[in-house]
Each structure stands twice: as C-alpha cells, then as structure tokens.
Coordinates of C-alpha atoms and ligand atoms in Angstrom, one line a residue:
M1 CA 73.3 64.8 112.7
T2 CA 73.1 68.8 113.6
K3 CA 73.0 70.4 110.5
E4 CA 75.2 72.6 109.8
I5 CA 74.7 76.1 110.4
I6 CA 75.6 79.0 107.4
L7 CA 74.2 82.8 107.8
T8 CA 74.4 85.8 105.8
G9 CA 73.2 89.4 106.0
I10 CA 72.3 92.1 103.3
T11 CA 72.3 95.8 104.3
T12 CA 69.2 97.3 102.9
T13 CA 70.3 100.4 102.0
G14 CA 70.3 99.8 97.9
T15 CA 69.1 98.4 95.1
P16 CA 71.3 94.6 94.5
H17 CA 74.0 95.0 91.3
L18 CA 75.2 93.3 89.5
G19 CA 78.6 92.5 91.9
N20 CA 76.4 90.8 94.5
Y21 CA 75.4 88.8 92.1
V22 CA 77.9 86.9 91.4
G23 CA 80.4 87.9 95.2
A24 CA 77.1 87.2 97.5
I25 CA 73.8 86.2 96.1
K26 CA 74.5 83.5 93.5
P27 CA 76.7 81.6 95.8
A28 CA 74.4 82.2 99.2
I29 CA 71.9 80.6 97.0
A30 CA 73.2 77.5 95.4
A31 CA 74.6 77.1 99.2
S32 CA 71.0 76.6 100.2
K33 CA 69.9 74.3 98.7
N34 CA 73.2 71.7 100.3
A35 CA 70.6 69.3 102.5
N36 CA 73.3 69.1 105.2
V37 CA 73.4 72.6 106.0
T38 CA 70.1 75.5 107.3
P39 CA 70.9 78.4 106.1
F40 CA 69.7 80.9 107.7
Y41 CA 70.0 85.3 104.8
F42 CA 68.1 87.8 106.8
L43 CA 67.4 91.2 105.8
A44 CA 69.5 93.3 107.9
D45 CA 67.0 96.6 108.1
Y46 CA 68.3 97.6 111.4
H47 CA 72.3 98.3 110.3
A48 CA 71.0 100.1 107.2
L49 CA 69.5 102.7 109.8
I50 CA 73.2 103.3 111.2
K51 CA 74.4 105.0 107.2
C52 CA 70.3 105.2 106.0
Q53 CA 67.9 108.0 107.9
E54 CA 65.0 108.1 104.5
P55 CA 62.8 105.6 105.9
D56 CA 61.6 105.3 101.6
R57 CA 64.7 103.9 101.0
V58 CA 65.4 101.4 103.7
R59 CA 61.6 100.7 102.5
R60 CA 61.8 99.7 99.2
S61 CA 65.0 98.5 99.6
S62 CA 64.4 95.7 102.1
L63 CA 61.6 95.1 98.9
E64 CA 63.7 95.1 96.5
I65 CA 66.3 92.6 98.2
A66 CA 63.3 90.4 99.4
A67 CA 62.4 90.4 95.6
T68 CA 65.8 89.1 94.7
W69 CA 65.9 86.7 96.3
L70 CA 62.6 84.9 96.2
A71 CA 62.9 85.5 92.3
L72 CA 66.6 84.5 91.9
G73 CA 65.5 80.7 93.8
L74 CA 65.9 80.9 97.6
D75 CA 64.6 78.1 98.0
T76 CA 61.9 78.6 102.1
S77 CA 62.0 75.2 102.5
N78 CA 66.0 74.6 103.3
A79 CA 66.6 78.1 103.8
V80 CA 65.0 80.6 107.5
F81 CA 64.9 83.9 105.4
Y82 CA 63.7 86.6 107.2
R83 CA 63.9 90.4 108.9
Q84 CA 66.5 90.4 111.4
S85 CA 63.7 93.4 112.5
D86 CA 61.5 90.8 112.9
V87 CA 63.2 88.9 115.0
P88 CA 63.3 91.5 118.7
E89 CA 66.0 88.9 121.1
I90 CA 68.6 90.2 118.1
M91 CA 68.4 93.8 120.1
E92 CA 68.1 91.8 123.0
L93 CA 71.0 89.8 122.9
M94 CA 72.9 93.0 121.4
W95 CA 72.4 94.2 124.4
M96 CA 73.8 91.7 126.1
L97 CA 77.1 91.3 124.3
T98 CA 77.5 95.7 124.5
C99 CA 78.6 94.6 127.6
V100 CA 81.3 92.0 127.6
A101 CA 81.9 93.2 124.3
S102 CA 86.1 96.2 124.9
K103 CA 85.6 99.4 124.9
G104 CA 88.9 98.9 123.4
L105 CA 88.5 96.3 120.7
M106 CA 85.2 98.3 119.0
N107 CA 88.4 101.4 118.9
R108 CA 89.3 99.3 116.5
A109 CA 86.8 98.7 113.9
H110 CA 87.4 99.5 110.0
A111 CA 84.2 100.9 109.9
Y112 CA 84.8 103.1 112.8
K113 CA 89.1 103.9 111.7
A114 CA 87.8 104.1 108.4
A115 CA 85.0 107.1 109.6
S116 CA 87.4 109.1 111.4
A117 CA 90.6 108.5 109.6
E118 CA 88.0 110.3 107.4
N119 CA 88.2 113.4 109.5
E120 CA 91.6 113.4 110.3
Q121 CA 92.2 114.0 106.4
S122 CA 89.8 116.6 106.5
G123 CA 91.2 118.7 109.0
E124 CA 88.1 118.5 111.1
S125 CA 90.0 119.5 114.7
D126 CA 86.8 116.5 116.5
L127 CA 87.7 113.1 115.0
D128 CA 84.0 111.8 115.6
K129 CA 82.3 114.1 114.2
G130 CA 79.6 113.1 111.9
I131 CA 79.8 109.4 113.9
N132 CA 76.8 107.8 115.4
M133 CA 76.8 105.1 117.4
G134 CA 75.4 102.3 115.5
L135 CA 78.2 103.4 114.0
F136 CA 80.4 102.2 116.4
A137 CA 78.4 99.4 117.4
Y138 CA 78.1 97.9 114.5
P139 CA 80.1 94.7 115.4
I140 CA 78.0 93.9 117.9
L141 CA 75.1 94.1 116.4
M142 CA 77.0 91.6 113.8
A143 CA 77.9 90.1 116.0
A144 CA 74.5 89.1 117.3
D145 CA 73.2 87.9 114.5
I146 CA 75.2 85.3 114.1
L147 CA 75.1 84.3 117.6
M148 CA 72.1 84.5 118.6
F149 CA 71.7 81.6 115.9
N150 CA 74.8 79.8 116.9
A151 CA 75.6 80.0 113.5
H152 CA 78.8 78.0 112.2
K153 CA 80.2 80.1 108.8
V154 CA 79.6 83.3 108.0
P155 CA 80.0 83.6 104.6
V156 CA 81.1 87.4 104.1
G157 CA 82.9 89.6 101.7
K158 CA 87.5 90.4 103.1
D159 CA 85.7 93.4 104.1
Q160 CA 83.9 91.7 106.6
I161 CA 86.6 89.9 108.0
Q162 CA 87.5 91.5 110.6
H163 CA 83.7 91.8 112.5
I164 CA 83.3 88.0 112.3
E165 CA 86.9 87.9 114.7
M166 CA 85.0 90.0 116.6
A167 CA 82.3 88.2 117.0
R168 CA 84.4 85.4 118.0
D169 CA 86.5 87.7 120.6
I170 CA 82.8 88.7 122.3
A171 CA 81.1 85.5 122.5
G172 CA 84.7 83.7 123.7
R173 CA 83.8 86.4 126.4
F174 CA 80.5 85.8 127.5
N175 CA 81.6 82.0 127.1
H176 CA 84.9 82.3 129.4
I177 CA 82.3 84.3 131.9
Y178 CA 78.8 82.8 131.6
G179 CA 79.5 79.5 130.0
E180 CA 79.9 77.8 126.8
H181 CA 76.9 79.6 125.2
F182 CA 77.7 80.0 121.9
V183 CA 78.8 78.5 119.0
L184 CA 82.6 80.7 118.2
P185 CA 81.7 81.6 114.3
E186 CA 83.8 81.7 111.5
A187 CA 83.7 83.7 108.4
V188 CA 83.7 82.4 105.0
I189 CA 85.8 83.8 102.3
D190 CA 84.9 82.4 98.3
E191 CA 88.7 82.7 97.4
H192 CA 86.7 81.7 93.5
G193 CA 84.1 84.5 94.2
A194 CA 84.9 86.8 91.2
T195 CA 84.9 90.5 92.1
L196 CA 83.8 92.7 89.4
S197 CA 84.9 95.8 87.3
G198 CA 82.2 98.2 87.5
M199 CA 81.4 100.7 85.1
D200 CA 84.1 103.1 85.2
G201 CA 86.2 100.0 86.0
R202 CA 86.6 100.2 90.0
K203 CA 85.6 97.6 91.7
M204 CA 81.4 97.6 91.6
S205 CA 79.9 99.1 94.5
K206 CA 77.3 101.1 95.7
S207 CA 79.9 102.8 97.3
Y208 CA 81.6 103.9 94.2
N209 CA 78.3 104.3 92.2
N210 CA 79.5 102.3 89.5
T211 CA 76.9 99.9 89.9
I212 CA 74.7 98.0 87.4
P213 CA 71.4 97.0 88.4
L214 CA 70.9 92.8 88.7
F215 CA 67.4 93.6 87.3
E216 CA 67.6 96.7 85.3
P217 CA 65.1 96.6 82.6
E218 CA 66.0 95.5 79.1
K219 CA 66.6 99.0 77.5
K220 CA 68.3 100.3 80.5
L221 CA 70.4 97.4 80.8
K222 CA 71.9 98.1 77.2
K223 CA 72.7 101.3 77.6
L224 CA 74.9 101.2 81.4
I225 CA 76.9 98.3 78.9
N226 CA 77.1 101.1 76.8
K227 CA 78.2 103.3 78.5
I228 CA 81.3 101.4 80.8
Q229 CA 84.8 102.4 80.0
T230 CA 86.7 101.2 77.8
N231 CA 90.0 102.0 76.2
S232 CA 90.9 103.6 72.8
L233 CA 91.6 100.6 70.7
E234 CA 90.5 100.8 67.2
P235 CA 89.4 98.0 66.1
G236 CA 91.0 95.0 64.7
Q237 CA 93.8 96.5 67.1
A238 CA 94.5 93.5 69.6
K239 CA 93.1 93.7 72.7
D240 CA 94.3 92.8 76.8
P241 CA 90.9 90.9 77.8
E242 CA 92.6 90.6 81.9
T243 CA 92.8 94.9 81.9
C244 CA 88.8 95.1 80.6
T245 CA 85.8 95.6 82.7
L246 CA 83.6 94.3 80.1
F247 CA 85.4 91.1 80.1
S248 CA 85.6 91.0 83.8
I249 CA 81.6 91.2 83.5
Y250 CA 81.4 88.3 80.9
K251 CA 83.5 85.9 82.5
A252 CA 81.7 86.0 85.5
F253 CA 78.1 85.4 83.1
A254 CA 79.9 82.3 81.4
S255 CA 81.0 79.4 80.6
A256 CA 85.1 77.9 80.0
D257 CA 84.6 77.6 76.6
E258 CA 82.3 81.1 75.9
V259 CA 85.0 83.0 78.0
S260 CA 88.0 81.4 76.3
E261 CA 86.1 82.4 72.7
I262 CA 86.2 85.2 73.8
R263 CA 89.7 85.8 74.6
Q264 CA 90.3 84.3 71.4
R265 CA 88.1 87.9 70.0
Y266 CA 89.8 90.0 71.6
A267 CA 93.0 88.9 70.4
E268 CA 91.4 89.5 66.9
G269 CA 90.5 93.1 67.7
I270 CA 87.0 93.1 68.2
A271 CA 85.1 96.4 68.7
W272 CA 84.7 98.0 71.7
G273 CA 81.0 98.1 70.6
E274 CA 80.2 94.5 69.2
M275 CA 82.0 93.0 72.5
K276 CA 79.3 95.8 74.3
S277 CA 77.1 94.2 72.5
V278 CA 78.0 90.6 73.4
L279 CA 78.1 91.1 76.7
F280 CA 74.3 92.6 77.1
E281 CA 72.9 90.1 75.0
H282 CA 74.0 87.7 77.2
I283 CA 73.6 88.9 80.4
N284 CA 70.3 90.0 78.9
E285 CA 69.3 86.3 78.0
H286 CA 71.2 85.1 81.8
I287 CA 68.7 87.7 83.9
T288 CA 65.9 88.0 81.6
P289 CA 63.6 85.2 83.3
A290 CA 65.1 86.0 87.1
R291 CA 63.9 89.3 86.0
E292 CA 60.0 88.2 85.4
R293 CA 59.7 86.3 88.3
Y294 CA 61.5 89.4 89.9
E295 CA 59.2 91.7 87.9
A296 CA 55.8 89.9 89.3
L297 CA 56.6 89.6 92.9
L298 CA 57.1 93.5 92.8
Q299 CA 53.3 93.7 92.0
A300 CA 52.4 91.1 94.9
P301 CA 54.1 92.1 97.7
E302 CA 52.3 90.6 99.8
H303 CA 53.4 86.9 98.8
I304 CA 57.0 88.5 99.9
E305 CA 55.5 89.5 103.8
Q306 CA 54.6 86.0 103.6
Q307 CA 58.0 84.9 102.9
L308 CA 59.7 86.6 105.5
Q309 CA 57.0 85.9 108.2
E310 CA 57.1 82.2 107.8
G311 CA 61.5 83.1 108.4
A312 CA 60.5 84.7 111.2
L313 CA 58.6 82.0 112.7
K314 CA 61.3 79.7 111.6
A315 CA 63.7 82.4 112.8
R316 CA 61.7 83.0 116.6
A317 CA 61.1 79.1 117.4
V318 CA 65.4 79.0 118.4
S319 CA 65.6 83.2 119.1
I320 CA 62.9 82.7 121.8
P321 CA 64.2 80.0 123.9
F322 CA 67.3 80.7 123.8
M323 CA 66.9 84.3 125.1
K324 CA 65.3 82.9 128.2
E325 CA 68.1 80.4 128.8
L326 CA 71.1 83.8 128.0
R327 CA 68.3 85.4 130.4
K328 CA 68.8 82.7 132.7
A329 CA 72.5 83.0 132.5
V330 CA 72.9 86.5 132.8
G331 CA 70.6 86.6 135.6
I332 CA 67.5 88.7 134.0
S333 CA 64.9 86.0 135.4
R334 CA 61.8 86.7 137.6
I335 CA 62.5 86.2 142.1
S336 CA 59.8 83.3 142.0
L337 CA 57.7 81.8 140.0
Ligands
LIG401 N1 77.5 94.3 107.8 C1 77.9 93.0 106.5 C2 78.1 93.8 105.1 O1 77.5 95.0 105.4 C3 75.8 93.2 106.3 C4 76.3 91.8 107.5 C5 75.0 92.7 109.3 C6 76.4 90.4 108.1 N2 74.5 91.4 109.7 C7 75.3 90.2 109.5 C8 76.8 89.7 107.3 C9 75.6 89.0 109.8 C10 77.3 88.6 108.0 C11 76.5 87.9 109.2 O2 78.1 93.5 104.2

C-alpha cells in the first residue's frame, strides 16, 4: 500500500505562539503518529525572505520552530522533518513551475492583492510600491514545496486555501504539457480546530502583535495572561464565556468536563483575576514538560541540526530522482551520455 503523503510548512519568521500550537502544531503532531501516512513537515526558510530581511531573526526563528516541534514530540522516525533550503530541488522545480504558471493567476493571489490594495488605500500612485517579486511569486514557491513530494493532503489555515488551489492549477498545466508527473493536492482545513483569540481579543496572530509565545518562561506567561483584555464586569456578576478571550484560550487546553465546570463559574460570576489565575495554572501545567524539553534542546542545537540533516536526507531521497525525471520531461538533459 502506498502511504498517503501529508505535507505542511511553517515560515521561519517568528516565535511559535499558543495559536500556532493549538491550530497547527498539535494536530500535525497527532497526525504524524498515524502509520498510514507519511508526513512531510518543513521549515519554510526561503518563504521567510519574502517578508523578513533580518538574517538573525530568520536564523533564530528556524531554531525555535525546530526545537518546538521536537519538544512537542514529533516522531521523526515516521515524519520527514526538514528545512526547505536543504532541498535545492525545490528551488529548481520552482523555476519549471514559474514557466507554466500564468501571470494572471498570480495577479489574483490574495497576498499580492492585499499589499497593492494597501498602497491604493494610502493614496500611493504606484500600486506595486514595496512589493518584491518574492511576494508576487510566492504561490509558485509554495506549489513547488507541495508538488516536489507529490503531497495528497496539505493541512493549512483558511487563508492558505487559495494557494493550494493555485498549486493544483499549476500542477494541472504542467501535467497537460509534459505528461502526468504531479498529484493534484488537496487542502485540509480543520474545521474543529480552535482559532485562539489573542491578548486584545482579535485572532491570535503575528500580524496583530497580540500573541502569547508557547514556551514563554513561567513568570512571563503569567504576566501576559494577566494583561489579556476583559470587560469591566465585577466579581459576582454573571459573565458570558463565549465572548471571552480567557475562555477561548482555556477551552483549547481543557477537557469537556473542565470546560463545563468553568462555564458554570462564569454563570456564577467568577472574578477576572481568579479566571486569569485558573487559566495560567492550567496552561502552565499543560506546557511545562514540553517547555523543559524545549529549553534543553535550545542548549543542544547540534541535536536539532542532526535531526534536520537526517530529514533532508530522507527528503532528497525523493526529490533527487524525481527532479531527474522532471528535467528529462521538460527537455533539460545531456546531449549524449
Ligand atoms: N505559506 C504558508 C503559511 O504562511 C507556509 C507554507 C510554505 C506552506 N510552504 C508551504 C504550507 C507548503 C503548506 C504547504 O502558512
């Protein structure tokens, strides 16, 4: 039986936060334990260059993200865990795909459109101001990431669905021109997956600057939780859990029984200060063992590097022969042996 390939990438520009953990990392690690799938999880470091031109930050983020996945128990004997830049065939494939992708398709990409809409709103006459070609071509790099390993399923956030559609479109065009080489990937959106609220009540996201880092040291975690915005209801007044950031975060870390107990306490008018300490204790308890492993890993970067090197070997065992086939398909080969 050929195993199903699930693949996802994490751009190395930030520090993993509670929202990343609940929405993406935790389900991906759970999926990696299924013996019927081969997960390909990678650090999308070339993607990082699109929006981050601070080398130290890209380096630091790669280290933190890799350490996070390992600390949380990613099973690297089943999963292929690698760094995008260690697989140069991906870059080569990107060019082949660039030459079949239509420019009009890229014009319609959300990330590019959002950037040019921002220019328009600020009254800029050059709508492409500040937009680099990396941002414009970013869906093609993402298609190369996916098609290089003929992934069947790609778990992503809703904002990435369009990119998977584009990867399918590009794969279809390539197959039409050069023969069937690529599997058409499907996006997998976890509808049950929690979207966490951040410190200010909006979705927890790097772009809103409202995140709580996953492995924040205990004291800092407590401080951040204390800063989460709540309304001005007094202790003893009934409170609505559904519109409460504290509750939204608690829910993502608790069992059904625990959740209904807390719901009851909201009805009884739990004080915000009390709820904040309940939330802190709960998350802290949940995270402490992994945080200890994380800190140990940061002290042993050579161990992380070794895991990534092993992952790269496994990835290249696929990408090198596949690239040979693709080069031949497009007519790039030696003239004679
Ligand atoms: N662009 C994705 C994001 O911002 C990360 C990513 C890069 C990715 N390459 C990928 C996700 C390939 C899935 C498959 O979240």
